[in-house]
Amino acid sequence: MMRHPRVWMCTSLWLLIGQAQAAWTVNMQPGATEVSRSVFDLHMTIFWICVVIGVLVFGAMFWSMLIHRRSTGQQPAHFHENTRVEILWTVVPLLILIVMAVPATRTLIHIYDPTESELDVQITGYQWKWHYKYLGQDVEFFSNLATPREQIHNQQAKDEHYLLEVDEPLVLPVGTKVRFLITGADVIHSWWVPALAVKKDAIPGFINESWTRIDAPGIYRGQCTELCGKDHGFMPVVVEAKSKEDFDAWLGTKKAEAAKVKELTAKDWTLEELVARGDKVYHTTCAACHQPEGQGLPPMFPALKGSKIATGPIEAHLSIVFHGKPGTAMAAFGKQLSEVDIAAVVTYERNAWGNAKGDMVTPKDVLALKQSEE
Amino acid sequence: MSAVIEPGRVEPGHVEQAHGDHHGPAKGLMRWVLTTNHKDIGSMYLWFSFCAFLLGGSMAMVIRAELFQPGLQIVQPEFFNQMTTMHGLIMVFGAVMPAFVGLANWMIPLMIGAPDMALPRMNNFSFWLLPAAFGLLVSTLFMEGGGPNFGWTFYAPLSTTYAPESVTFFIFAIHLMGISSIMGAINVIATILNLRAPGMTLMKMPLFVWTWLITAFLLIAVMPVLAGVVTMMLMDIHFGTSFFSAAGGGDPVLFQHVFWFFGHPEVYIMILPAFGAVSSIIPAFSRKPLFGYTSMVYATAAIAFLSFIVWAHHMFVVGIPLVGELFFMYATMLIAVPTGVKVFNWVSTMWQGSLSFETPMLFAVAFVILFTIGGFSGLMLAIAPADFQYHDTYFVVAHFHYVLVPGAIFGIFASAYYWLPKWTGHMYDETLGKLHFWLSFVGMNMAFFPMHFVGLAGMPRRIPDYNLQFADFNMISSIGAFTFGATQIFFLFIVIKCIRGGKPAPAKPWDGAEGLEWTIPSPAPYHTFQVPPDMNPVHEHRKGPGDEVLP
């Protein structure tokens, strides 16, 4: 109802600025699941009920404002109560609320449907990325923002999926009931994909449950919706729905990759190889806090360039990366990264930005540390 | 500031003049530091709140400037988070709440025929705690590591384990604000229950007094809960407890339950006094008694009661069991009933009146319309399954700004214009007042209406940067916000102009206005109602329920 004047206003503004941008989306999308469509229908039902009530109430008000004006010589009436009318407008809204509550309750019960799922995915929110683990499948990975820093800092044109793109999406089969077990590793996050109508808080120490059954293959994008610190706006969710056959093929490839990573641990690495790999790991995992040039954002996020840790004893450096620092934002990466990646990133930090230590941690060292603790 | 009340202007021959020499205000700065006069303290509250409004508003300008375009331009995410947090805290605790306490201080004694607030020294103390509290809060922005950056709702563990060092200052600032609010509330209750003029029965009190009485009980009930939750944070941060840490046997969700047990009544604390003020203003400019006085009182009480049993509707996505979701959904939907009664009563008050649209009435009418729009989006948010899509998006930001800006803030503007002649003894400039209204109205709608759209399209709140699909509406929002923001400096000009001069205001500048405050001269003398007013002649002015209104 508000659309026309607004569109006109926006259009003139748009001409003024002279740049074309995205569509004028003004409403929720029906989405890609039965649940999301029923939520959408509910949303529209309530919306139209509100519109009708609004038209009646505001209509009476505007009538009064136009007709009952002192400037038209109107003499005021003196009534100030009417029990029958007052009871009526208490009872009628109550009945309207019951009309709204019925479909809302039905949808809610459907969303809380406890029947067994065919695939379980554990979703863990980290500052500021998502971790996906296919339970019982031996496949797990992190999903990081893929938008280049240059786009964020306006040094490059932004593409269509700016801030809504990741290096590795969550891949799900269509037509399958997938259960999500959602938790957080540090602070509270919230996992949201509008097209699936799934939004659930990821709370450290607790596991929340939700589920979906996607109708059609496609890419569905969402974001973290609970303020989780500095890069809350930079941890998107991307779900790629594939046909069951494609999903199985993808799962097979991922399992093979996982086996390959284990082989990499056994390989003998040179310093240059580790630094090259560590450069990539650092920029996806560490740079958000410690910054691309290692200068950090003191005092919350200390500098690594020239720091006591990164230029001190190598065991202490590995230990802090592996175990984290309790009570601070520094997470224990021993559980997050592979042996190769930990070795690579520690080695990189000791040999980048002028930290020319020349020493290295090998994947085997990391494996030894891991085994000594198990 | 000292121009608000000038003792020398008390009209000669008035009864208070006899005491003027002994009971006039002290001179200089110490007048304001030591004052126990409800009018002085009311003025200080109002000025304090306006300063906080401009400060919190300038932070909103930083937010809207950053969101003007996609990409990071002006501020970095960590500072952006400090801005959203401080904007919320300052507007809630610094602008809206003190403004209503200021109005209460000024108007409640005048409306019930009391000589002052019941506990004048405590009144002074509750005001002077505020500058200390906000000094502490704002100083955190200049500390190493920055100020609070965890949102005004400060969810643990982001506000405990992961908080900047300055969080301890934030906790003490909240404690001070809480003490100030509780003392203010005690004072309001003591005044209303003890100092009413003879014949001023409870059901003859103006609705502003009623809504404030109920608000004061809400404050006393929930501010200690807020103090409790920040104390638990303090313990977690410094004394090794684990209230909000699962690793130590606690629960981060406990924080949210306790916070929202405070937080939901808090939103009614910020709106009920506005309901009361508007219930005086609409009848005055409709020249017709308020429709359904009794049901207004009961509706206010019903809203206050319901506000205690709906808190978890802010937490529909934290993982509450089905029955819990259903209970909180139904309870929340019920609030629409008493709120609807209020809106219907206001519309019926206007119906067949003789309406004129001076600035207070413009703000009051806009209040009813726009608050109702905020109420509609509130009803949509109450529907738990739909809330899974709305929760923590810009749809929520649009909703609560629609109830707070044209709700609380427009209610305060309407009150200010309505009572400025009584406070200053001058009429404000009507043309400028109307201009202030229309610029605020257009700016506010332009800022907040598009937020509904981007929220439904999927833009989360509290993000410094966004996808291109949200760009156009965000730019419009920012332009609207800048318009609204700049207009408020214009309001400052209007108020100062009114204090310094203008057409002298008669005792009762609005021909349709009712109430004891219009029986005393304008500006209100430094001391009023030292002898309780005789309620019999007043009876003609007042139109309580059951009274036959004299034409």
Short mmCIF file of C-alpha atoms in Angstrom, two decimals, chain B residues 101-473:
data_model
loop_
_atom_site.label_atom_id
_atom_site.label_comp_id
_atom_site.label_asym_id
_atom_site.label_seq_id
_atom_site.Cartn_x
_atom_site.Cartn_y
_atom_site.Cartn_z
CA VAL B 101 11.24 12.18 34.99
CA GLY B 102 11.67 15.86 34.15
CA LEU B 103 8.07 16.11 32.99
CA ALA B 104 6.96 14.25 36.12
CA ASN B 105 8.88 16.64 38.36
CA TRP B 106 7.45 19.69 36.71
CA MET B 107 3.90 18.55 36.17
CA ILE B 108 2.85 16.00 38.79
CA PRO B 109 2.85 18.49 41.72
CA LEU B 110 1.08 21.06 39.51
CA MET B 111 -1.50 18.51 38.39
CA ILE B 112 -2.40 17.18 41.83
CA GLY B 113 -2.12 20.47 43.69
CA ALA B 114 1.00 19.57 45.69
CA PRO B 115 3.56 22.18 46.83
CA ASP B 116 6.53 20.08 45.67
CA MET B 117 7.66 16.47 45.35
CA ALA B 118 7.32 14.50 48.59
CA LEU B 119 11.06 13.88 49.00
CA PRO B 120 12.82 16.99 47.69
CA ARG B 121 16.37 16.24 48.84
CA MET B 122 16.26 12.77 47.37
CA ASN B 123 14.96 14.41 44.23
CA ASN B 124 18.10 16.52 44.02
CA PHE B 125 20.30 13.47 44.60
CA SER B 126 18.55 11.36 41.95
CA PHE B 127 19.17 14.06 39.36
CA TRP B 128 22.80 14.67 40.25
CA LEU B 129 23.61 10.96 40.02
CA LEU B 130 22.85 11.15 36.31
CA PRO B 131 25.72 13.41 35.19
CA ALA B 132 28.06 11.18 37.21
CA ALA B 133 26.66 8.03 35.59
CA PHE B 134 26.86 9.40 32.07
CA GLY B 135 30.28 10.95 32.65
CA LEU B 136 31.46 7.47 33.56
CA LEU B 137 29.71 5.87 30.59
CA VAL B 138 30.88 8.35 27.96
CA SER B 139 34.45 8.36 29.32
CA THR B 140 34.76 4.70 28.29
CA LEU B 141 34.89 5.83 24.65
CA PHE B 142 38.28 7.39 25.37
CA MET B 143 39.72 4.39 27.18
CA GLU B 144 42.18 1.91 25.76
CA GLY B 145 40.20 -0.79 24.00
CA GLY B 146 37.21 1.50 23.51
CA GLY B 147 33.80 1.70 25.08
CA PRO B 148 31.02 -0.90 25.30
CA ASN B 149 30.70 -2.59 21.91
CA PHE B 150 28.30 -5.41 22.73
CA GLY B 151 24.96 -3.77 21.92
CA TRP B 152 22.67 -1.99 24.37
CA THR B 153 21.32 -5.45 25.32
CA PHE B 154 24.90 -6.50 26.27
CA TYR B 155 24.45 -10.26 25.89
CA ALA B 156 26.97 -12.42 27.74
CA PRO B 157 29.56 -13.77 27.02
CA LEU B 158 30.27 -11.00 24.48
CA SER B 159 29.89 -8.52 27.35
CA THR B 160 31.86 -10.55 29.88
CA THR B 161 34.69 -12.79 28.67
CA TYR B 162 34.97 -11.00 25.33
CA ALA B 163 34.32 -7.43 26.49
CA PRO B 164 36.76 -4.52 26.41
CA GLU B 165 38.32 -3.53 29.74
CA SER B 166 36.00 -0.55 30.05
CA VAL B 167 33.02 -2.83 30.74
CA THR B 168 33.52 -2.34 34.49
CA PHE B 169 32.88 1.39 34.11
CA PHE B 170 29.79 0.58 32.09
CA ILE B 171 28.54 -1.67 34.92
CA PHE B 172 28.99 1.06 37.52
CA ALA B 173 27.33 3.61 35.25
CA ILE B 174 24.30 1.30 34.97
CA HIS B 175 24.24 0.93 38.76
CA LEU B 176 24.18 4.69 39.23
CA MET B 177 21.43 5.15 36.66
CA GLY B 178 19.44 2.42 38.36
CA ILE B 179 19.77 4.05 41.80
CA SER B 180 18.71 7.37 40.28
CA SER B 181 15.66 5.82 38.59
CA ILE B 182 14.57 3.92 41.69
CA MET B 183 14.79 7.03 43.85
CA GLY B 184 12.91 9.02 41.22
CA ALA B 185 10.21 6.36 41.16
CA ILE B 186 9.89 6.27 44.96
CA ASN B 187 9.51 10.04 44.92
CA VAL B 188 6.75 9.92 42.30
CA ILE B 189 4.82 7.28 44.23
CA ALA B 190 5.22 9.10 47.56
CA THR B 191 4.10 12.36 45.98
CA ILE B 192 1.04 10.95 44.26
CA LEU B 193 -0.12 8.87 47.20
CA ASN B 194 0.46 11.51 49.88
CA LEU B 195 0.34 15.01 48.48
CA ARG B 196 -2.87 15.14 46.44
CA ALA B 197 -5.03 18.18 47.17
CA PRO B 198 -8.17 17.45 49.17
CA GLY B 199 -10.85 16.21 46.79
CA MET B 200 -8.31 15.02 44.21
CA THR B 201 -9.30 11.36 44.38
CA LEU B 202 -7.28 8.78 42.46
CA MET B 203 -9.89 8.52 39.75
CA LYS B 204 -9.86 12.29 39.24
CA MET B 205 -6.14 12.46 38.59
CA PRO B 206 -5.05 13.39 35.07
CA LEU B 207 -3.93 10.34 33.09
CA PHE B 208 -0.36 11.60 33.02
CA VAL B 209 -0.30 11.20 36.81
CA TRP B 210 -1.89 7.75 36.55
CA THR B 211 0.50 6.49 33.89
CA TRP B 212 3.46 7.83 35.87
CA LEU B 213 2.23 6.13 39.04
CA ILE B 214 2.12 2.81 37.20
CA THR B 215 5.46 3.51 35.50
CA ALA B 216 7.03 4.19 38.90
CA PHE B 217 5.93 0.80 40.16
CA LEU B 218 7.39 -0.79 37.03
CA LEU B 219 10.69 1.01 37.67
CA ILE B 220 10.89 -0.16 41.26
CA ALA B 221 10.13 -3.70 40.15
CA VAL B 222 12.67 -3.99 37.34
CA MET B 223 15.60 -1.62 37.93
CA PRO B 224 16.89 -3.91 40.73
CA VAL B 225 16.75 -6.77 38.23
CA LEU B 226 18.97 -4.79 35.87
CA ALA B 227 21.30 -4.03 38.78
CA GLY B 228 21.32 -7.76 39.53
CA VAL B 229 22.25 -8.77 36.02
CA VAL B 230 25.12 -6.26 35.75
CA THR B 231 26.36 -7.36 39.18
CA MET B 232 26.40 -10.96 37.98
CA MET B 233 28.47 -9.75 35.00
CA LEU B 234 30.83 -7.99 37.39
CA MET B 235 31.23 -11.21 39.37
CA ASP B 236 31.89 -13.23 36.20
CA ILE B 237 34.46 -10.74 34.96
CA HIS B 238 36.37 -10.06 38.17
CA PHE B 239 35.55 -12.63 40.82
CA GLY B 240 35.69 -15.93 38.99
CA THR B 241 32.01 -16.85 39.05
CA SER B 242 30.35 -18.49 36.05
CA PHE B 243 26.77 -17.25 36.00
CA PHE B 244 26.86 -16.89 32.24
CA SER B 245 29.55 -19.38 31.25
CA ALA B 246 28.62 -22.95 30.45
CA ALA B 247 32.22 -24.01 31.05
CA GLY B 248 31.73 -23.23 34.76
CA GLY B 249 28.20 -24.59 35.04
CA GLY B 250 26.40 -21.37 34.11
CA ASP B 251 24.24 -20.47 31.14
CA PRO B 252 24.57 -17.58 28.66
CA VAL B 253 20.79 -17.73 28.13
CA LEU B 254 20.24 -16.99 31.84
CA PHE B 255 21.62 -13.53 31.07
CA GLN B 256 18.92 -12.98 28.46
CA HIS B 257 16.12 -14.15 30.73
CA VAL B 258 17.20 -11.80 33.50
CA PHE B 259 17.94 -8.93 31.13
CA TRP B 260 14.58 -9.13 29.35
CA PHE B 261 12.70 -9.51 32.62
CA PHE B 262 13.97 -5.98 33.11
CA GLY B 263 13.95 -5.09 29.42
CA HIS B 264 10.36 -5.66 28.52
CA PRO B 265 8.79 -3.62 31.36
CA GLU B 266 11.47 -1.06 30.48
CA VAL B 267 9.95 -0.48 27.06
CA TYR B 268 6.63 0.33 28.74
CA ILE B 269 8.45 2.60 31.18
CA MET B 270 9.46 4.54 28.09
CA ILE B 271 5.96 4.73 26.61
CA LEU B 272 3.36 4.85 29.41
CA PRO B 273 4.10 8.46 30.48
CA ALA B 274 3.75 9.47 26.82
CA PHE B 275 0.34 7.76 26.76
CA GLY B 276 -0.59 9.91 29.74
CA ALA B 277 0.60 13.18 28.24
CA VAL B 278 -1.15 12.51 24.93
CA SER B 279 -4.33 11.73 26.89
CA SER B 280 -4.27 15.34 28.14
CA ILE B 281 -3.26 16.94 24.86
CA ILE B 282 -5.76 15.27 22.48
CA PRO B 283 -8.82 16.30 24.58
CA ALA B 284 -7.44 19.85 24.91
CA PHE B 285 -7.23 20.39 21.15
CA SER B 286 -10.39 18.40 20.42
CA ARG B 287 -12.25 20.57 22.97
CA LYS B 288 -13.93 17.44 24.17
CA PRO B 289 -13.37 15.33 27.30
CA LEU B 290 -11.15 12.24 27.07
CA PHE B 291 -13.20 9.26 25.98
CA GLY B 292 -13.15 6.30 28.39
CA TYR B 293 -11.05 7.70 31.26
CA THR B 294 -11.72 4.64 33.44
CA SER B 295 -10.86 2.16 30.70
CA MET B 296 -7.66 4.14 30.00
CA VAL B 297 -6.57 3.63 33.62
CA TYR B 298 -7.39 -0.07 33.56
CA ALA B 299 -5.76 -0.52 30.13
CA THR B 300 -2.55 1.06 31.46
CA ALA B 301 -2.57 -1.25 34.46
CA ALA B 302 -3.24 -4.25 32.19
CA ILE B 303 -0.33 -3.34 29.92
CA ALA B 304 1.93 -2.99 32.97
CA PHE B 305 0.87 -6.40 34.28
CA LEU B 306 1.30 -8.12 30.91
CA SER B 307 4.74 -6.54 30.50
CA PHE B 308 6.02 -8.91 33.21
CA ILE B 309 4.99 -12.13 31.47
CA VAL B 310 6.13 -11.60 27.90
CA TRP B 311 9.91 -11.20 28.24
CA ALA B 312 10.89 -14.31 26.29
CA HIS B 313 9.35 -12.98 23.06
CA HIS B 314 12.74 -11.30 22.65
CA MET B 315 14.27 -14.78 22.76
CA PHE B 316 12.16 -16.87 20.37
CA VAL B 317 15.31 -18.15 18.61
CA VAL B 318 17.41 -19.08 21.66
CA GLY B 319 15.85 -22.54 21.72
CA ILE B 320 12.80 -22.40 24.00
CA PRO B 321 10.55 -25.50 24.18
CA LEU B 322 7.32 -25.46 22.17
CA VAL B 323 5.03 -24.76 25.14
CA GLY B 324 7.27 -21.88 26.17
CA GLU B 325 7.09 -20.36 22.70
CA LEU B 326 3.31 -20.74 22.67
CA PHE B 327 2.89 -19.16 26.12
CA PHE B 328 5.03 -16.15 25.32
CA MET B 329 3.42 -15.75 21.90
CA TYR B 330 -0.12 -15.74 23.28
CA ALA B 331 0.76 -13.45 26.20
CA THR B 332 2.45 -11.00 23.85
CA MET B 333 -0.49 -10.97 21.46
CA LEU B 334 -2.76 -10.14 24.40
CA ILE B 335 -0.99 -6.79 24.86
CA ALA B 336 -2.68 -5.70 21.64
CA VAL B 337 -6.04 -5.66 23.46
CA PRO B 338 -5.38 -2.93 26.10
CA THR B 339 -3.20 -1.03 23.64
CA GLY B 340 -6.03 -1.16 21.12
CA VAL B 341 -8.44 0.16 23.76
CA LYS B 342 -6.16 3.17 24.21
CA VAL B 343 -5.94 3.91 20.50
CA PHE B 344 -9.72 3.54 20.06
CA ASN B 345 -10.25 5.90 23.00
CA TRP B 346 -7.98 8.55 21.49
CA VAL B 347 -9.74 8.30 18.15
CA SER B 348 -13.14 8.52 19.87
CA THR B 349 -11.95 11.56 21.78
CA MET B 350 -11.23 13.27 18.48
CA TRP B 351 -14.50 12.06 16.93
CA GLN B 352 -17.03 14.91 16.71
CA GLY B 353 -14.70 17.25 18.55
CA SER B 354 -13.79 20.73 17.43
CA LEU B 355 -10.24 20.09 16.33
CA SER B 356 -7.41 22.52 15.86
CA PHE B 357 -3.84 21.59 15.06
CA GLU B 358 -1.38 23.57 17.10
CA THR B 359 2.08 21.99 17.43
CA PRO B 360 1.31 19.86 20.53
CA MET B 361 -1.72 18.40 18.75
CA LEU B 362 0.27 17.69 15.57
CA PHE B 363 2.82 15.73 17.57
CA ALA B 364 0.05 13.98 19.54
CA VAL B 365 -1.86 12.93 16.41
CA ALA B 366 1.35 11.73 14.74
CA PHE B 367 2.05 9.86 17.96
CA VAL B 368 -1.22 7.94 17.71
CA ILE B 369 -0.82 7.08 14.02
CA LEU B 370 2.85 6.15 14.02
CA PHE B 371 2.80 4.40 17.39
CA THR B 372 -0.05 2.29 16.03
CA ILE B 373 2.09 1.37 13.01
CA GLY B 374 4.80 0.34 15.47
CA GLY B 375 2.13 -1.64 17.30
CA PHE B 376 1.18 -3.49 14.12
CA SER B 377 4.78 -4.52 13.47
CA GLY B 378 4.92 -5.47 17.16
CA LEU B 379 1.96 -7.77 16.68
CA MET B 380 3.69 -9.33 13.66
CA LEU B 381 6.83 -9.86 15.76
CA ALA B 382 4.74 -11.54 18.45
CA ILE B 383 3.89 -14.38 16.04
CA ALA B 384 6.71 -16.75 16.98
CA PRO B 385 7.11 -18.63 13.65
CA ALA B 386 7.15 -15.37 11.71
CA ASP B 387 9.58 -13.92 14.26
CA PHE B 388 12.08 -16.58 13.19
CA GLN B 389 12.35 -14.52 10.00
CA TYR B 390 12.10 -11.04 11.59
CA HIS B 391 14.29 -11.60 14.66
CA ASP B 392 17.42 -9.39 14.79
CA THR B 393 16.82 -7.92 11.33
CA TYR B 394 16.13 -4.32 10.39
CA PHE B 395 12.43 -5.13 10.66
CA VAL B 396 12.96 -5.13 14.43
CA VAL B 397 14.97 -1.91 14.20
CA ALA B 398 12.09 -0.34 12.26
CA HIS B 399 9.58 -1.63 14.82
CA PHE B 400 11.22 -0.30 17.95
CA HIS B 401 12.14 3.01 16.36
CA TYR B 402 8.48 3.43 15.35
CA VAL B 403 7.39 2.96 18.96
CA LEU B 404 10.24 4.98 20.45
CA VAL B 405 10.71 7.93 18.11
CA PRO B 406 7.13 8.89 17.25
CA GLY B 407 6.08 7.17 20.47
CA ALA B 408 8.29 8.29 23.32
CA ILE B 409 10.07 11.20 21.60
CA PHE B 410 7.01 12.70 19.87
CA GLY B 411 5.16 12.30 23.17
CA ILE B 412 7.91 14.34 24.83
CA PHE B 413 7.83 16.99 22.09
CA ALA B 414 4.05 17.22 22.34
CA SER B 415 4.36 17.67 26.13
CA ALA B 416 7.12 20.24 25.77
CA TYR B 417 5.10 22.43 23.37
CA TYR B 418 1.94 21.94 25.43
CA TRP B 419 3.53 23.07 28.69
CA LEU B 420 6.24 25.48 27.44
CA PRO B 421 3.90 28.48 27.95
CA LYS B 422 3.40 27.38 31.56
CA TRP B 423 7.12 26.87 32.11
CA THR B 424 8.44 30.01 30.45
CA GLY B 425 5.52 32.44 30.53
CA HIS B 426 5.84 32.92 26.76
CA MET B 427 4.13 31.38 23.78
CA TYR B 428 6.56 29.50 21.53
CA ASP B 429 6.65 30.49 17.86
CA GLU B 430 3.79 28.49 16.33
CA THR B 431 5.11 28.67 12.76
CA LEU B 432 8.52 27.39 13.80
CA GLY B 433 6.90 24.72 15.96
CA LYS B 434 4.89 23.46 13.00
CA LEU B 435 7.99 23.50 10.83
CA HIS B 436 9.79 21.45 13.50
CA PHE B 437 6.93 18.98 13.45
CA TRP B 438 6.77 18.54 9.69
CA LEU B 439 10.54 18.20 9.26
CA SER B 440 10.64 15.65 12.11
CA PHE B 441 7.65 13.79 10.70
CA VAL B 442 9.05 13.52 7.18
CA GLY B 443 12.61 12.83 8.33
CA MET B 444 11.54 10.19 10.81
CA ASN B 445 9.36 8.27 8.37
CA MET B 446 11.98 8.49 5.66
CA ALA B 447 14.59 7.15 8.08
CA PHE B 448 12.63 4.30 9.58
CA PHE B 449 9.99 3.17 7.05
CA PRO B 450 12.49 1.72 4.54
CA MET B 451 14.01 -0.29 7.39
CA HIS B 452 10.92 -2.51 7.28
CA PHE B 453 11.76 -3.35 3.67
CA VAL B 454 15.46 -4.12 4.12
CA GLY B 455 14.64 -6.15 7.22
CA LEU B 456 12.12 -8.30 5.41
CA ALA B 457 14.56 -8.64 2.50
CA GLY B 458 17.07 -10.11 4.94
CA MET B 459 19.37 -7.41 6.33
CA PRO B 460 20.50 -8.23 9.90
CA ARG B 461 20.78 -5.44 12.46
CA ARG B 462 24.06 -4.20 13.99
CA ILE B 463 26.15 -4.68 10.85
CA PRO B 464 28.46 -1.95 9.54
CA ASP B 465 28.31 -3.10 5.91
CA TYR B 466 25.79 -4.87 3.72
CA ASN B 467 25.05 -6.48 0.39
CA LEU B 468 24.28 -4.23 -2.59
CA GLN B 469 20.61 -5.24 -2.67
CA PHE B 470 20.06 -3.17 0.50
CA ALA B 471 21.93 -0.10 -0.78
CA ASP B 472 19.13 2.14 -2.04
CA PHE B 473 16.84 1.89 0.98
#
